[in-house]
Short mmCIF file of C-alpha atoms in Angstrom, two decimals:
data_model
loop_
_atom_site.label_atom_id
_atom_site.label_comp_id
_atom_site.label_asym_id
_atom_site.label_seq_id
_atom_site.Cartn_x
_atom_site.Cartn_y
_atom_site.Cartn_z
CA UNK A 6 6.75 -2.76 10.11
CA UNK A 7 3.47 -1.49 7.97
CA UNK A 8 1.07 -2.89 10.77
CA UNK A 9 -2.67 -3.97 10.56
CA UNK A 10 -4.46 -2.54 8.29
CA UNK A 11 -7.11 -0.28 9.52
CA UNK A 12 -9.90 2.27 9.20
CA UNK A 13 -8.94 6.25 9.50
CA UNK A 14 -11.80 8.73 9.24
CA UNK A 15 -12.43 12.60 8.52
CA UNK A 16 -15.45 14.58 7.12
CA UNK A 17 -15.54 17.73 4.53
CA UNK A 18 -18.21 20.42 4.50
CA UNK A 19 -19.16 21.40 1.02
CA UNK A 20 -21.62 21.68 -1.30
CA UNK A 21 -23.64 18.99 -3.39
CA UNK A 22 -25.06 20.61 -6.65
CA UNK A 23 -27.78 18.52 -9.28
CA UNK A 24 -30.52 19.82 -11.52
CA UNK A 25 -30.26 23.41 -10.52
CA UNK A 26 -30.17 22.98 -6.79
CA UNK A 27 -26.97 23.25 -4.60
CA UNK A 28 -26.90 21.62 -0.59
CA UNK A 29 -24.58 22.38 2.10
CA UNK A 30 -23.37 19.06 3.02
CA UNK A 31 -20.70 17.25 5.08
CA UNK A 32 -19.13 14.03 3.64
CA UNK A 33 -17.17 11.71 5.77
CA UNK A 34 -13.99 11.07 4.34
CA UNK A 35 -12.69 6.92 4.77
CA UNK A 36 -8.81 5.76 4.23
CA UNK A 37 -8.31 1.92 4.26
CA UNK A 38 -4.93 1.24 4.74
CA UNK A 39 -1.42 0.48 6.94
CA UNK A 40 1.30 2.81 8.26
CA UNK A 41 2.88 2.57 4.40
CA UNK A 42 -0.14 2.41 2.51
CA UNK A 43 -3.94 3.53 1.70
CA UNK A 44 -6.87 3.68 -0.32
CA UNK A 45 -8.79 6.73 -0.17
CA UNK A 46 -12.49 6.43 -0.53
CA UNK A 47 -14.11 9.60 -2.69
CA UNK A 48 -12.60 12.75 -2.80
CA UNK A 49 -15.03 15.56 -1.00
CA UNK A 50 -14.50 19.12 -0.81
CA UNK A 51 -11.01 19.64 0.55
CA UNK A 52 -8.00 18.11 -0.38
CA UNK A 53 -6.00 18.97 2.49
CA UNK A 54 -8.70 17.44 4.72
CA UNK A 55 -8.48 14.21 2.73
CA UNK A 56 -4.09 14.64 2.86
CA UNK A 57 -4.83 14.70 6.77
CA UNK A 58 -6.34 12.00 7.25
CA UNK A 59 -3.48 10.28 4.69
CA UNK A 60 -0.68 11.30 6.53
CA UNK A 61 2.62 10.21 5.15
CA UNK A 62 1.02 7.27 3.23
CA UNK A 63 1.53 6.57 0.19
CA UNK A 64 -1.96 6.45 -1.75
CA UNK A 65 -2.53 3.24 -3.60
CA UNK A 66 -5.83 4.62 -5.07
CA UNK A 67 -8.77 6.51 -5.29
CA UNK A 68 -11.81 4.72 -5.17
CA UNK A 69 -15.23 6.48 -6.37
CA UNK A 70 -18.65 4.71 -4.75
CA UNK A 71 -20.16 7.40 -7.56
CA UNK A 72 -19.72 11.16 -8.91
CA UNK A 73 -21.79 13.16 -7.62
CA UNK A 74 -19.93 16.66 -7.35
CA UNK A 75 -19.72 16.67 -3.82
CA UNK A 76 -18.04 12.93 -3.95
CA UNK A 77 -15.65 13.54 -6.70
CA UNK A 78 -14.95 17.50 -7.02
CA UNK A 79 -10.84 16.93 -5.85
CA UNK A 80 -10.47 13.93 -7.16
CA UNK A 81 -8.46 15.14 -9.88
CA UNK A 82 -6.47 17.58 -7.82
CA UNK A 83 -6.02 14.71 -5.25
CA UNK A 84 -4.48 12.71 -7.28
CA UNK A 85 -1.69 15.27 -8.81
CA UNK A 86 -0.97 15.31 -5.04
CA UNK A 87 -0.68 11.85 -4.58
CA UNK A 88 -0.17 10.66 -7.69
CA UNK A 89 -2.26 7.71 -7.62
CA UNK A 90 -5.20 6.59 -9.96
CA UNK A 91 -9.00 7.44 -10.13
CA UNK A 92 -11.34 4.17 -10.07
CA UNK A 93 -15.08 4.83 -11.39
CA UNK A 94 -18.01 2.95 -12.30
CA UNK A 95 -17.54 3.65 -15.90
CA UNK A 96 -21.42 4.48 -15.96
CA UNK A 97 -20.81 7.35 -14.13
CA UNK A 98 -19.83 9.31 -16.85
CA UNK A 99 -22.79 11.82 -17.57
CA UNK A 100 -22.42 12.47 -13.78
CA UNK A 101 -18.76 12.67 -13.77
CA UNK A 102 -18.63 14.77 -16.54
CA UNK A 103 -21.01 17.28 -14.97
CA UNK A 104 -18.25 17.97 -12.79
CA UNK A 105 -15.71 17.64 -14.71
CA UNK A 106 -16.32 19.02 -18.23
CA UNK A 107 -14.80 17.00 -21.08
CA UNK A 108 -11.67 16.55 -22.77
CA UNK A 109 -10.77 20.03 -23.28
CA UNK A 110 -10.33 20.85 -19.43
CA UNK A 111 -7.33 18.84 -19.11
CA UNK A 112 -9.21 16.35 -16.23
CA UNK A 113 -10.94 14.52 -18.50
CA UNK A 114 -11.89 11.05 -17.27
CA UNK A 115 -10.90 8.57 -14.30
CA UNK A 116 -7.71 6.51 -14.63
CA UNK A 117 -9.29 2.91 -14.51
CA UNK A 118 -12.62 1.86 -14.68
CA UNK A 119 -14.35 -0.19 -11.67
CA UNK A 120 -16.81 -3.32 -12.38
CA UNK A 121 -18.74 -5.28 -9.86
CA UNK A 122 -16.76 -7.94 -8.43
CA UNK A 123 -13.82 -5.84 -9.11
CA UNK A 124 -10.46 -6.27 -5.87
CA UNK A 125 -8.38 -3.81 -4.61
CA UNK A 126 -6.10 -4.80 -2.41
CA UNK A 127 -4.01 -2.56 0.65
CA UNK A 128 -1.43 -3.61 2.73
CA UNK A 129 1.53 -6.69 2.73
CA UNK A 130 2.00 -10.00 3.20
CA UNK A 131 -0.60 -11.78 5.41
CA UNK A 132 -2.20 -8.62 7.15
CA UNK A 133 -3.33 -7.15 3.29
CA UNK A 134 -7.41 -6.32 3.39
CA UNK A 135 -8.72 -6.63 0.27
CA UNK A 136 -12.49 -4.06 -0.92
CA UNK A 137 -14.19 -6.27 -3.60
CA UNK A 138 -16.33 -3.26 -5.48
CA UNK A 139 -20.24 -4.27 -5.51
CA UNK A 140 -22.53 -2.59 -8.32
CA UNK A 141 -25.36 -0.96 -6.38
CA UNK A 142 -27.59 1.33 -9.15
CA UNK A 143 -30.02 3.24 -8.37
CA UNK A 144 -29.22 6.50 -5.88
CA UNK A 145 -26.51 6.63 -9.35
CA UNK A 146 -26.44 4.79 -11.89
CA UNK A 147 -22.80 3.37 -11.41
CA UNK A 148 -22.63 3.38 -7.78
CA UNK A 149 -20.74 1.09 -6.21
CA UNK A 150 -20.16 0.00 -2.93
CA UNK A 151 -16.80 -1.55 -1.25
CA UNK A 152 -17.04 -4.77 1.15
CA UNK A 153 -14.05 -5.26 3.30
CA UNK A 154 -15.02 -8.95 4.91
CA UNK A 155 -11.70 -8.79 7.00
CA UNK A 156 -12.40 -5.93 8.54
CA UNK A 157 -16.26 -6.92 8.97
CA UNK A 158 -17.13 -3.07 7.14
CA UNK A 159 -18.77 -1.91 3.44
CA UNK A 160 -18.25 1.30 2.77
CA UNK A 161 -21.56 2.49 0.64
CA UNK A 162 -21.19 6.22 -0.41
CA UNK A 163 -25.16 7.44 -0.69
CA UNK A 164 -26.53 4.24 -1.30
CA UNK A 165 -27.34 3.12 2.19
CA UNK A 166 -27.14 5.23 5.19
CA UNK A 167 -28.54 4.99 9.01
CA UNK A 168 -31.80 4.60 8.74
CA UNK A 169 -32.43 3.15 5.07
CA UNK A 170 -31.59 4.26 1.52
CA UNK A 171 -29.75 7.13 -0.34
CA UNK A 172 -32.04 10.12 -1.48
CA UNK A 173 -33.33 9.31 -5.13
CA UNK A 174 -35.68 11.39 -7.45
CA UNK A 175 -33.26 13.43 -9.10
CA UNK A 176 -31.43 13.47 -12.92
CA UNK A 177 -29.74 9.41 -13.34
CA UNK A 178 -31.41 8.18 -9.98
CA UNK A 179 -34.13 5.56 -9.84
CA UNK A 180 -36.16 4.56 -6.07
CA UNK A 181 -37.14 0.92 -7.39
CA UNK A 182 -33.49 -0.28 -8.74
CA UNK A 183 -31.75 1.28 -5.33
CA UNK A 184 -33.97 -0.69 -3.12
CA UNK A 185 -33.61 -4.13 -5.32
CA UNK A 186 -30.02 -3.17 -5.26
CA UNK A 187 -29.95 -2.90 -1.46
CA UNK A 188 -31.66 -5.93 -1.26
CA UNK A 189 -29.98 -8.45 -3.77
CA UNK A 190 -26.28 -6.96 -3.31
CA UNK A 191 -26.14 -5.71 0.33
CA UNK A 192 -28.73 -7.16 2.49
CA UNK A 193 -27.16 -10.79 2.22
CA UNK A 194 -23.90 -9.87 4.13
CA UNK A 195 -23.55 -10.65 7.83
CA UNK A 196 -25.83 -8.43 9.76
CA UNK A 197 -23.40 -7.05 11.76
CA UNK A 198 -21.38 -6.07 8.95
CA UNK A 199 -20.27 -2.10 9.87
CA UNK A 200 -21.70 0.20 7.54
CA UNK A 201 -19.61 3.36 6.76
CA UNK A 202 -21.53 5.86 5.09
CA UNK A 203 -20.70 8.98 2.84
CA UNK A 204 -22.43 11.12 5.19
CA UNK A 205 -23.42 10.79 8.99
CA UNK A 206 -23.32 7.76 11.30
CA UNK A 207 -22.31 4.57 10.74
CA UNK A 208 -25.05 1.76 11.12
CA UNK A 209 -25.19 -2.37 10.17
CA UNK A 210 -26.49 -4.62 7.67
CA UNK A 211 -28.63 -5.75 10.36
CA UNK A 212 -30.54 -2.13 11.90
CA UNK A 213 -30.97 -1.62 8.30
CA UNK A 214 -32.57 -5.07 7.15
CA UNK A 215 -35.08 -4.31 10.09
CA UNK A 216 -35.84 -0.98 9.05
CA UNK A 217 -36.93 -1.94 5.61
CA UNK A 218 -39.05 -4.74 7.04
CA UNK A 219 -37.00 -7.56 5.05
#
């Protein structure tokens, strides 16, 4: 039997790199999935550190909230591992290709693109979970964020984190569309909808609707 599916976790220490500046950082590292299957959520760092928090599984996909480096440096490696497909926001691309170069490094490109409203589902039969992708500009232009109402969770990469919005003010990042973003996309979920963050605690819809005063 696959079983429920559920939440694993693990972090990464790296570095984060933008407009001439590089940050030691630690991203946590979230699998969605059963005991057969998962969906791995970015790709920081260290691609054994992601494999052990896989397992055995077999990896459905990779799912991008946005590509920054420190968010989507293995994903190509990952996925030779796995062998499973790369899902961006398709405007991600000056960001992604930052990273990754362009067609003549041989890791050009994601494998299909994400879209707001956009399902992925993990799992079989009745206990499958399915991540609807929400389009949350503004800490990136393409960021996206992934709701998982059966598990009561959204997984946000940098655009929301314990104690109120992702960082802004640097290349493709804008303080006025995050916030409206947060607000119009995010801040009408249940309040205590858990929210798993690409770096540090988790928090809830709720803490973070007070904090912002709405």
């Amino acid at each position: 039997m696959a079983g429920a599916v559920r939440i694993d976790h693990g972090t990464a220490s790296g570095t984060f790199s933008l407009d001439g500046e590089t940050f030691e950082v630690e991203n946590n590292i979230w699998v969605v999935g059963d005991d057969d299957e998962c969906l791995v959520i970015d790709a920081p760092h260290d691609v054994e550190a992601i494999l052990a928090v896989v397992g055995e599984r077999r990896v459905k996909a990779i799912l991008l909230t946005h590509a920054h480096d420190d968010h989507c440096r293995m994903a190509p490696a990952l996925r030779e591992r796995v062998t499973a497909p790369i899902m961006l926001h398709p405007d991600e691309r000056p960001l992604w290709e930052l990273t990754h170069g362009d067609a003549e490094t041989g890791q050009y490109l994601w494998d299909l693109d994400l879209a707001d409203g956009v399902e992925i589902t993990v799992g079989a039969g009745e206990e499958a979970v399915t991540l609807t992708a929400i389009h949350t500009p503004g800490h990136a232009p393409g960021a996206v964020c992934f709701h998982a109402p059966a598990l009561g969770c959204l997984f946000t990469g940098d655009t929301l984190f314990h104690g109120g919005p992702g960082a802004t003010g640097r290349s493709f990042s804008d303080r006025p569309t995050l916030e409206a973003s947060i607000r119009a996309r995010l801040f009408g979920l249940p309040g205590d909808t858990v929210v798993h963050t690409g770096h540090g605690e988790d928090t809830t819809i709720a803490a973070e609707v007070e904090g912002l005063g709405v």
